[in-house]
Amino acid sequence: MGFFVMIRVRDVSMGLMLLCVFALWVLPIQGAGRESFSRNSSSSPLPSSVNVGALFTYDSFIGRAAKLAFVVAIDDVNADQSILRGTKLNIVFQDANCSGFVGTMGALQLMENRVVAAIGPQSSGIGHIISHVANELHVPLLSFAATDPTLSSLQYPYFLRTTQNDYFQMNAIADFVSYFRWREVVAIFVDDEYGRNGISVLGDILAKKRAKISYKAAFTPGADSSSISDLLASVNLMESRIFVVHVNPDSGLNIFSVAKSLGMMGSGYVWITSDWLLTALDSIEPLDTKAMDLLQGVVAFGHYTPESDNKKRFKARWKNLRSKESLKSDDGFNSYALYAYDSVWLVAHALDVFFSQGNTVTFSNDPNLRNTNDSNIKLSKLNIFNEGERFLQVMLEMNFTGLTGQIEFNSEKNRINPAYDIVNIKSTGPQRVGYWSNHTGFSVVPPETLYSKPSNISAKNQRLNGIIWPGEVIKPPRGWVFPDNGKPLKIGVPNRVSYKNYASKDNNPLGVKGYCIDIFEAAVQLLPYPVPRTYILYGDGKKNPSYDNLISEVAANSFDAAVGDVTIITNRTKFVDFTQPFIESGLVVVAPVKGAKSSPWSFLKPFTIEMWAVTGALFLFVGAVIWILEHRFNEEFRGPPRRQIITVFWFSFSTMFFSHRENTVSTLGRFVLLVWLFVVLIINSSYTASLTSILTVQQLTSRIEGMDTLIASNEPIGVQDGTFAWKYLVNELNIAPSRIIPLKDEEEYLSALQRGPRGGGVAAIVDELPYIKALLSNSNCKFRTVGQEFTRTGWGFAFQRDSPLAVDMSTAILQLAEDGKLEKIRKKWLTYDHECTMQISDTENYQISVQSFWGLFLICGIVWFIALTLFCWKVFWQYQRLRPEESDEVRARSEEAGSSRGKSLRAVSFKDLIKVVDKREAEIKEMLKEKSSKKLKAGQSSGENSQSKDHETPRLDR
């Protein structure tokens, strides 16, 4: 069996590659005869040997480690009697010599040996070309080192990757960038399929996390130190200090040597590498202390392979074999040796299953290559592996544990459970700071211990140990600086013609002044780094500029930021990033007002209609309750019905003024009255306070009650020129544009309001709250806001999308607020001579509703219910005690009259109950006393009669 491995190349002649591919694919197609072994049944004997090819670059970090791994793997497979059952696995090596052309020709030579699988290539660039050959000849292509994500496309059905896809490694790097909240990175990569496609995937993933690659620095394979130095010098002028390096392991260390000479390995820099760096370091034995000093602070990602006894034994055998064959210091063991070893075993296990299913290995001529015998290339010797598609399917279904962990493929032909080590390079050597897997993200425990748990990649679940950054810094670097190209920050400032205390032109060194400028300058002073800046006025100074256009200029990179009274609204946040608001704002309606006329019914305004109704009903109800409780005890609550009704009404409403003349006698009545008088006291006090407020506070009215009134009318509305109010009224509230009048400054505001709609002015003005406060003060409080704020926003500073300054400035603004400096700046610029009440006073604000007293009323209801319940229980108890005497007479009558008079008897009983209720308490007690004495006498007489009968009985006997 032959074995095919291929390595990443640096200098590739695309012309020769295309010539080779042309020779393979454009030959005339004719019918082909089949020269092959016939397909045998399951009873056919197994072949004595099977060829597998291996194509890789011998003289490379990956190739030197892989070659020994192939030798060990072939020996182990052929020595294992439980697999392949006597079929020998042969390996055919080909050296790609780090050349795309040589690698392609080597692959064709491997195919002449009728290999059933080719392990390789090592290079992603060669992988793209050789995959077409594999497709044509139906030979599965197993790469242990080509990590280009695009090789997994549907275009290459016979390509199978036994290592990890760089798609997952770029996810890990993007998560690392997001973990430290960096927004921009610079990508340094080799300009071939491996480098370009890997960085392209990284850019896509970062974009999903609201980060980006700000600059792609590519260099040609095999670039010299001078070219790399020029490239890094240009990179060092960029804003970002996060460098992601994705190159080949054989030449990558040269980048850090050049970076060190340029001073790019000190504090403030972040260097992140893909797996190539650990591959290079693992291959250098013993570890070079100079290299460790050079790489101090670098964070490297590497393939994670779980620890096992088999892995340790293999590593020991590999090193023993290496000591016999090589004395070089740069051919040490790296992770690709493990993937190469597992690739051989994957072929062996797949062949074992393949043969056990009754399949055999047969080849046939390719009809597309039949008529090429005249060519010196002899392409006709290349044969199609007839069972190649079935063999590929068997390999995709394999599931076993190798040295690199679980070997199993998903539907996209990628290894399951991808995982990476995160290693921090220190002066003492590499140190692992955590792991990454697509199952749980970052963790400090091996990924295989977490696979049994549910997947959790939430931000709070991410863990990494401490990292020592370049310059031996413990705190994570900010990740960016101002570009070192002499260009200060260009800040656009609206050139206003009104409300100039917010932002305006000035002759000071800054060129601008105002409330917003002072806040921005104070925030900049709190930043831990200098911010070179220049202010540029935006607008012609004749009218207020359009703030939407100013934001568009920031988004178009004409300005780096916009500083001024810029409102934070949804549409603007789609194009720029805003800081934390430094002042609250919102749209309000300003309208003319006039003093309200006094009403003769003002005394009714303290209570709402519902409150008056509920209070009146409760007064009547409490009178009825007191009458019920006092009627049997108190002579003042007895008499003719007319007198009793008048008493109830009089008593009810006289309690309002605590002037009731009737005394309460019963205990329950006094208890109910006590609670009610407390309620009346609260109601009276509240009424007095509310009426006082209504009569003493100046009442102002306006025919415009708020935004709803303006929407329903057809009157003109004034807005400040240049602000977002015009678009809001038109787009959100559907107000006709013809009704909206742009106003330039405060004088036009006041003039338009005073003239009104009939005089060519406006009915009201809609503007933001900070402006309105200044307007009302300057108008001597002739106008007021009506209704409520119908938007709630704020003012902030605008920066370009994903600018790190926006976050730092937000933090600085919060610190200004906590220190009280924002309030000091406000008092400096926004203190007015006439402080006006913003809104007109509404009588409804002083009215008392039922909702304010429902708890008190509930307590009253509970007390009344308890009192009435006790009273009814007492009456019924008395009635029951009086009932037996009456029941004897009723029972005698009912026996004489028959059962047909049952209803009348119940009516008599109810009337008797009413009589008991209506009787005085003293009478009831007297009746109960008489009844008790009668019972006593009746009991004594019955006793005497029984004794007399006892005496008479003996006499009769005599």
Tab-separated table of C-alpha atoms in Angstrom, residues 533-882:
chain	number	residue	atom	x	y	z
A	533	ARG	CA	-6.955	66.723	18.184
A	534	THR	CA	-8.071	69.638	16.122
A	535	TYR	CA	-11.550	71.182	16.041
A	536	ILE	CA	-13.125	71.955	12.671
A	537	LEU	CA	-16.300	74.046	12.450
A	538	TYR	CA	-19.082	72.481	10.388
A	539	GLY	CA	-21.561	74.870	8.760
A	540	ASP	CA	-21.580	78.261	7.061
A	541	GLY	CA	-22.457	80.245	10.198
A	542	LYS	CA	-25.613	81.684	8.586
A	543	LYS	CA	-27.928	78.949	9.800
A	544	ASN	CA	-27.622	75.918	11.990
A	545	PRO	CA	-26.028	73.000	10.109
A	546	SER	CA	-27.797	69.694	9.560
A	547	TYR	CA	-26.786	67.353	12.333
A	548	ASP	CA	-27.654	64.307	10.223
A	549	ASN	CA	-25.187	65.519	7.600
A	550	LEU	CA	-22.562	66.008	10.306
A	551	ILE	CA	-23.040	62.410	11.425
A	552	SER	CA	-22.748	61.268	7.799
A	553	GLU	CA	-19.419	63.060	7.551
A	554	VAL	CA	-18.169	61.133	10.580
A	555	ALA	CA	-19.365	57.845	9.092
A	556	ALA	CA	-17.628	58.721	5.798
A	557	ASN	CA	-14.286	59.303	7.611
A	558	SER	CA	-14.314	63.030	6.855
A	559	PHE	CA	-14.289	63.564	10.622
A	560	ASP	CA	-13.015	61.264	13.331
A	561	ALA	CA	-15.638	62.523	15.790
A	562	ALA	CA	-18.454	65.032	16.217
A	563	VAL	CA	-18.552	67.141	19.393
A	564	GLY	CA	-21.512	69.359	20.233
A	565	ASP	CA	-25.193	69.223	21.038
A	566	VAL	CA	-25.650	65.998	19.042
A	567	THR	CA	-28.749	64.028	19.968
A	568	ILE	CA	-28.459	60.248	20.263
A	569	ILE	CA	-31.222	58.753	18.092
A	570	THR	CA	-31.685	55.305	16.586
A	571	ASN	CA	-30.978	56.187	12.961
A	572	ARG	CA	-27.663	57.809	13.849
A	573	THR	CA	-26.459	54.855	15.920
A	574	LYS	CA	-26.581	52.735	12.765
A	575	PHE	CA	-23.639	54.666	11.330
A	576	VAL	CA	-21.564	55.903	14.291
A	577	ASP	CA	-20.866	55.016	17.912
A	578	PHE	CA	-22.001	57.413	20.652
A	579	THR	CA	-20.572	57.921	24.089
A	580	GLN	CA	-22.544	57.838	27.297
A	581	PRO	CA	-25.017	60.810	27.275
A	582	PHE	CA	-23.658	63.804	29.180
A	583	ILE	CA	-27.053	65.567	29.417
A	584	GLU	CA	-30.637	64.361	29.231
A	585	SER	CA	-32.850	65.603	26.453
A	586	GLY	CA	-36.209	64.992	24.842
A	587	LEU	CA	-38.766	66.700	22.627
A	588	VAL	CA	-41.338	68.938	24.328
A	589	VAL	CA	-44.097	71.279	23.136
A	590	VAL	CA	-43.974	75.016	23.952
A	591	ALA	CA	-47.130	77.112	23.558
A	592	PRO	CA	-48.471	80.511	24.664
A	593	VAL	CA	-50.339	80.469	27.985
A	594	LYS	CA	-52.714	82.759	29.847
A	595	GLY	CA	-54.022	82.994	33.384
A	596	ALA	CA	-57.017	80.824	34.141
A	597	LYS	CA	-60.237	82.565	35.266
A	598	SER	CA	-61.517	81.822	38.736
A	599	SER	CA	-64.508	79.441	38.750
A	600	PRO	CA	-67.456	79.632	41.195
A	601	TRP	CA	-67.258	75.866	41.424
A	602	SER	CA	-63.649	75.746	42.505
A	603	PHE	CA	-64.653	74.263	45.854
A	604	LEU	CA	-65.574	71.051	44.000
A	605	LYS	CA	-62.181	70.636	42.316
A	606	PRO	CA	-60.226	69.076	45.220
A	607	PHE	CA	-62.066	65.766	44.723
A	608	THR	CA	-62.716	63.892	41.533
A	609	ILE	CA	-66.310	63.027	40.660
A	610	GLU	CA	-65.734	59.442	41.720
A	611	MET	CA	-64.309	60.591	45.052
A	612	TRP	CA	-67.346	62.792	45.715
A	613	ALA	CA	-69.737	59.956	44.880
A	614	VAL	CA	-67.929	57.356	47.009
A	615	THR	CA	-67.591	59.767	49.954
A	616	GLY	CA	-71.309	60.664	49.878
A	617	ALA	CA	-72.314	57.009	49.708
A	618	LEU	CA	-70.094	56.191	52.672
A	619	PHE	CA	-71.620	59.006	54.751
A	620	LEU	CA	-75.091	57.568	54.144
A	621	PHE	CA	-73.960	54.038	54.766
A	622	VAL	CA	-72.304	54.847	58.070
A	623	GLY	CA	-75.521	56.565	59.167
A	624	ALA	CA	-77.477	53.429	58.379
A	625	VAL	CA	-74.990	51.240	60.236
A	626	ILE	CA	-75.106	53.472	63.338
A	627	TRP	CA	-78.934	53.458	63.245
A	628	ILE	CA	-79.006	49.658	63.140
A	629	LEU	CA	-76.580	49.344	66.031
A	630	GLU	CA	-78.233	52.088	68.174
A	631	HIS	CA	-81.942	51.508	67.419
A	632	ARG	CA	-82.506	49.012	70.298
A	633	PHE	CA	-80.461	50.957	72.843
A	634	ASN	CA	-80.825	54.668	72.081
A	635	GLU	CA	-84.117	56.543	72.277
A	636	GLU	CA	-82.717	59.191	69.910
A	637	PHE	CA	-82.731	56.613	67.141
A	638	ARG	CA	-86.340	55.479	67.769
A	639	GLY	CA	-89.672	56.957	66.865
A	640	PRO	CA	-91.839	57.288	63.772
A	641	PRO	CA	-90.259	56.193	60.454
A	642	ARG	CA	-90.058	59.757	59.135
A	643	ARG	CA	-88.187	60.876	62.212
A	644	GLN	CA	-85.766	57.958	61.979
A	645	ILE	CA	-84.955	58.665	58.303
A	646	ILE	CA	-84.254	62.299	59.099
A	647	THR	CA	-82.062	61.202	62.005
A	648	VAL	CA	-80.010	58.914	59.762
A	649	PHE	CA	-79.361	61.683	57.191
A	650	TRP	CA	-78.631	64.293	59.827
A	651	PHE	CA	-76.282	62.065	61.771
A	652	SER	CA	-74.464	60.936	58.583
A	653	PHE	CA	-73.487	64.349	57.276
A	654	SER	CA	-73.070	66.077	60.634
A	655	THR	CA	-70.128	63.776	61.340
A	656	MET	CA	-68.271	65.624	58.577
A	657	PHE	CA	-68.004	68.602	60.931
A	658	PHE	CA	-68.006	66.540	64.169
A	659	SER	CA	-71.289	68.329	65.139
A	660	HIS	CA	-73.630	65.355	65.549
A	661	ARG	CA	-75.855	65.818	68.618
A	662	GLU	CA	-76.946	62.202	68.984
A	663	ASN	CA	-74.959	60.181	71.467
A	664	THR	CA	-74.016	56.599	70.805
A	665	VAL	CA	-74.828	54.148	73.569
A	666	SER	CA	-73.978	50.695	72.260
A	667	THR	CA	-70.438	49.409	72.309
A	668	LEU	CA	-70.495	48.446	68.642
A	669	GLY	CA	-71.929	51.804	67.643
A	670	ARG	CA	-69.225	53.698	69.475
A	671	PHE	CA	-66.523	51.536	67.885
A	672	VAL	CA	-67.870	52.136	64.368
A	673	LEU	CA	-68.225	55.871	64.989
A	674	LEU	CA	-64.682	56.136	66.327
A	675	VAL	CA	-63.205	54.608	63.157
A	676	TRP	CA	-65.426	56.737	60.935
A	677	LEU	CA	-64.478	59.983	62.647
A	678	PHE	CA	-60.810	59.160	62.006
A	679	VAL	CA	-61.596	58.689	58.300
A	680	VAL	CA	-63.513	61.974	58.238
A	681	LEU	CA	-60.542	63.753	59.806
A	682	ILE	CA	-58.242	62.494	57.035
A	683	ILE	CA	-60.750	63.423	54.302
A	684	ASN	CA	-61.244	66.940	55.687
A	685	SER	CA	-57.511	67.554	55.991
A	686	SER	CA	-56.862	66.358	52.432
A	687	TYR	CA	-59.714	68.445	51.043
A	688	THR	CA	-58.425	71.556	52.791
A	689	ALA	CA	-54.864	71.065	51.530
A	690	SER	CA	-55.981	70.439	47.941
A	691	LEU	CA	-58.347	73.413	47.869
A	692	THR	CA	-55.642	75.662	49.271
A	693	SER	CA	-53.231	74.620	46.506
A	694	ILE	CA	-55.824	75.197	43.809
A	695	LEU	CA	-56.737	78.668	45.024
A	696	THR	CA	-53.227	79.924	45.830
A	697	VAL	CA	-51.087	78.539	42.950
A	698	GLN	CA	-51.306	80.570	39.776
A	699	GLN	CA	-53.331	78.655	37.216
A	700	LEU	CA	-52.234	78.953	33.591
A	701	THR	CA	-54.089	77.524	30.639
A	702	SER	CA	-53.358	76.940	26.991
A	703	ARG	CA	-55.556	75.839	24.163
A	704	ILE	CA	-52.712	73.470	23.167
A	705	GLU	CA	-52.756	70.613	25.652
A	706	GLY	CA	-49.882	68.628	24.192
A	707	MET	CA	-48.646	66.753	21.140
A	708	ASP	CA	-52.002	65.057	20.594
A	709	THR	CA	-53.663	68.454	20.194
A	710	LEU	CA	-51.116	69.498	17.583
A	711	ILE	CA	-51.510	66.275	15.622
A	712	ALA	CA	-55.308	66.653	15.532
A	713	SER	CA	-55.128	70.287	14.358
A	714	ASN	CA	-53.951	71.766	11.066
A	715	GLU	CA	-52.011	74.659	12.584
A	716	PRO	CA	-48.331	75.348	11.825
A	717	ILE	CA	-45.642	73.993	14.141
A	718	GLY	CA	-42.196	75.539	14.630
A	719	VAL	CA	-38.996	73.487	14.895
A	720	GLN	CA	-35.325	74.421	15.189
A	721	ASP	CA	-33.516	74.381	11.868
A	722	GLY	CA	-31.026	71.537	11.482
A	723	THR	CA	-32.249	69.277	14.297
A	724	PHE	CA	-33.905	65.877	14.072
A	725	ALA	CA	-37.313	67.259	15.191
A	726	TRP	CA	-38.452	67.895	11.597
A	727	LYS	CA	-37.871	64.284	10.506
A	728	TYR	CA	-39.392	62.939	13.694
A	729	LEU	CA	-42.632	64.871	13.242
A	730	VAL	CA	-42.928	63.884	9.593
A	731	ASN	CA	-41.754	60.266	9.698
A	732	GLU	CA	-42.922	59.156	13.127
A	733	LEU	CA	-46.019	61.291	13.800
A	734	ASN	CA	-47.129	61.644	10.145
A	735	ILE	CA	-47.506	65.415	10.318
A	736	ALA	CA	-47.647	67.091	6.909
A	737	PRO	CA	-44.313	68.776	6.005
A	738	SER	CA	-46.211	71.885	4.925
A	739	ARG	CA	-47.232	72.476	8.562
A	740	ILE	CA	-43.671	72.497	9.887
A	741	ILE	CA	-41.872	75.852	9.939
A	742	PRO	CA	-38.036	75.800	10.418
A	743	LEU	CA	-36.893	78.610	12.744
A	744	LYS	CA	-33.331	79.866	12.855
A	745	ASP	CA	-32.826	81.375	16.322
A	746	GLU	CA	-34.508	82.473	19.546
A	747	GLU	CA	-35.776	85.737	18.068
A	748	GLU	CA	-37.693	83.843	15.405
A	749	TYR	CA	-39.006	81.484	18.114
A	750	LEU	CA	-40.433	84.309	20.213
A	751	SER	CA	-41.764	86.236	17.235
A	752	ALA	CA	-43.534	83.189	15.772
A	753	LEU	CA	-45.160	82.303	19.110
A	754	GLN	CA	-46.339	85.855	19.756
A	755	ARG	CA	-47.878	86.269	16.293
A	756	GLY	CA	-49.674	82.934	16.449
A	757	PRO	CA	-51.173	81.054	13.487
A	758	ARG	CA	-53.426	83.910	12.435
A	759	GLY	CA	-50.548	86.377	12.298
A	760	GLY	CA	-48.246	84.181	10.228
A	761	GLY	CA	-46.589	82.560	13.228
A	762	VAL	CA	-46.961	79.125	14.786
A	763	ALA	CA	-49.340	77.551	17.270
A	764	ALA	CA	-46.532	75.866	19.180
A	765	ILE	CA	-42.863	74.940	18.991
A	766	VAL	CA	-41.431	71.437	19.244
A	767	ASP	CA	-37.813	71.337	20.360
A	768	GLU	CA	-35.425	69.624	22.741
A	769	LEU	CA	-35.581	70.282	26.465
A	770	PRO	CA	-32.164	71.998	26.936
A	771	TYR	CA	-33.014	74.587	24.271
A	772	ILE	CA	-36.489	75.149	25.702
A	773	LYS	CA	-35.112	75.921	29.155
A	774	ALA	CA	-33.020	78.711	27.661
A	775	LEU	CA	-35.966	79.957	25.562
A	776	LEU	CA	-38.368	80.180	28.516
A	777	SER	CA	-35.787	82.040	30.585
A	778	ASN	CA	-35.069	84.557	27.829
A	779	SER	CA	-38.801	85.145	27.234
A	780	ASN	CA	-39.388	86.145	30.878
A	781	CYS	CA	-41.541	83.039	31.293
A	782	LYS	CA	-44.250	84.165	28.869
A	783	PHE	CA	-44.512	80.638	27.497
A	784	ARG	CA	-44.698	77.173	29.029
A	785	THR	CA	-44.345	73.569	27.985
A	786	VAL	CA	-47.603	71.677	27.636
A	787	GLY	CA	-48.070	67.928	27.910
A	788	GLN	CA	-45.256	65.508	28.632
A	789	GLU	CA	-41.932	64.775	26.930
A	790	PHE	CA	-42.780	62.438	24.074
A	791	THR	CA	-39.196	61.309	23.415
A	792	ARG	CA	-36.454	60.649	25.949
A	793	THR	CA	-32.941	60.865	24.574
A	794	GLY	CA	-29.663	62.542	25.431
A	795	TRP	CA	-26.673	64.291	23.935
A	796	GLY	CA	-23.428	62.445	23.321
A	797	PHE	CA	-20.210	62.614	21.341
A	798	ALA	CA	-20.173	60.704	18.051
A	799	PHE	CA	-17.197	58.619	16.903
A	800	GLN	CA	-16.566	56.422	13.924
A	801	ARG	CA	-18.011	52.932	14.071
A	802	ASP	CA	-16.141	50.628	16.487
A	803	SER	CA	-13.801	53.399	17.598
A	804	PRO	CA	-12.217	52.436	20.947
A	805	LEU	CA	-12.298	56.106	21.959
A	806	ALA	CA	-16.086	55.931	22.348
A	807	VAL	CA	-15.770	53.417	25.187
A	808	ASP	CA	-12.963	55.276	26.962
A	809	MET	CA	-14.764	58.616	26.657
A	810	SER	CA	-17.954	57.079	28.068
A	811	THR	CA	-15.996	55.941	31.100
A	812	ALA	CA	-14.525	59.415	31.465
A	813	ILE	CA	-17.993	61.039	31.273
A	814	LEU	CA	-19.268	58.742	34.016
A	815	GLN	CA	-16.282	59.707	36.157
A	816	LEU	CA	-17.040	63.407	35.569
A	817	ALA	CA	-20.605	62.829	36.718
A	818	GLU	CA	-19.491	60.967	39.850
A	819	ASP	CA	-16.993	63.709	40.720
A	820	GLY	CA	-19.608	66.462	40.310
A	821	LYS	CA	-17.681	68.144	37.508
A	822	LEU	CA	-20.559	67.799	35.033
A	823	GLU	CA	-22.760	69.865	37.349
A	824	LYS	CA	-20.062	72.521	37.698
A	825	ILE	CA	-19.752	72.840	33.939
A	826	ARG	CA	-23.553	73.032	33.632
A	827	LYS	CA	-23.755	75.854	36.143
A	828	LYS	CA	-21.007	77.701	34.286
A	829	TRP	CA	-22.799	77.684	30.945
A	830	LEU	CA	-26.480	76.936	31.596
A	831	THR	CA	-27.422	79.198	34.536
A	832	TYR	CA	-30.195	81.663	33.584
A	833	ASP	CA	-31.399	84.913	35.138
A	834	HIS	CA	-35.048	83.825	35.141
A	835	GLU	CA	-35.664	80.247	36.135
A	836	CYS	CA	-39.152	79.350	34.845
A	837	THR	CA	-41.492	76.599	35.850
A	838	MET	CA	-41.389	74.293	32.878
A	839	GLN	CA	-44.995	73.074	32.739
A	840	ILE	CA	-48.277	74.877	33.362
A	841	SER	CA	-50.042	73.846	36.537
A	842	ASP	CA	-52.987	71.585	35.886
A	843	THR	CA	-55.869	71.511	38.362
A	844	GLU	CA	-56.042	67.778	37.923
A	845	ASN	CA	-52.615	67.513	39.533
A	846	TYR	CA	-54.164	68.654	42.841
A	847	GLN	CA	-57.331	66.544	42.684
A	848	ILE	CA	-57.725	63.643	45.088
A	849	SER	CA	-59.086	60.396	43.687
A	850	VAL	CA	-60.522	57.265	45.247
A	851	GLN	CA	-57.240	55.503	44.602
A	852	SER	CA	-55.606	57.620	47.307
A	853	PHE	CA	-58.081	56.466	49.972
A	854	TRP	CA	-59.092	52.961	48.988
A	855	GLY	CA	-57.004	51.468	51.788
A	856	LEU	CA	-58.728	53.636	54.395
A	857	PHE	CA	-62.135	52.845	52.953
A	858	LEU	CA	-61.314	49.147	53.026
A	859	ILE	CA	-60.542	49.330	56.751
A	860	CYS	CA	-63.899	51.054	57.344
A	861	GLY	CA	-65.727	48.367	55.418
A	862	ILE	CA	-64.084	45.600	57.415
A	863	VAL	CA	-65.000	47.292	60.734
A	864	TRP	CA	-68.617	47.812	59.649
A	865	PHE	CA	-68.901	44.206	58.504
A	866	ILE	CA	-67.600	42.879	61.825
A	867	ALA	CA	-69.936	45.124	63.813
A	868	LEU	CA	-73.026	44.155	61.809
A	869	THR	CA	-72.099	40.477	62.011
A	870	LEU	CA	-71.853	40.583	65.816
A	871	PHE	CA	-75.137	42.491	66.040
A	872	CYS	CA	-77.008	40.003	63.840
A	873	TRP	CA	-75.603	37.061	65.741
A	874	LYS	CA	-76.787	38.543	69.047
A	875	VAL	CA	-80.295	39.256	67.702
A	876	PHE	CA	-80.639	35.772	66.287
A	877	TRP	CA	-79.493	34.240	69.563
A	878	GLN	CA	-82.122	36.223	71.455
A	879	TYR	CA	-84.779	35.244	68.968
A	880	GLN	CA	-83.925	31.574	69.385
A	881	ARG	CA	-84.290	31.837	73.144
A	882	LEU	CA	-87.668	33.539	72.812
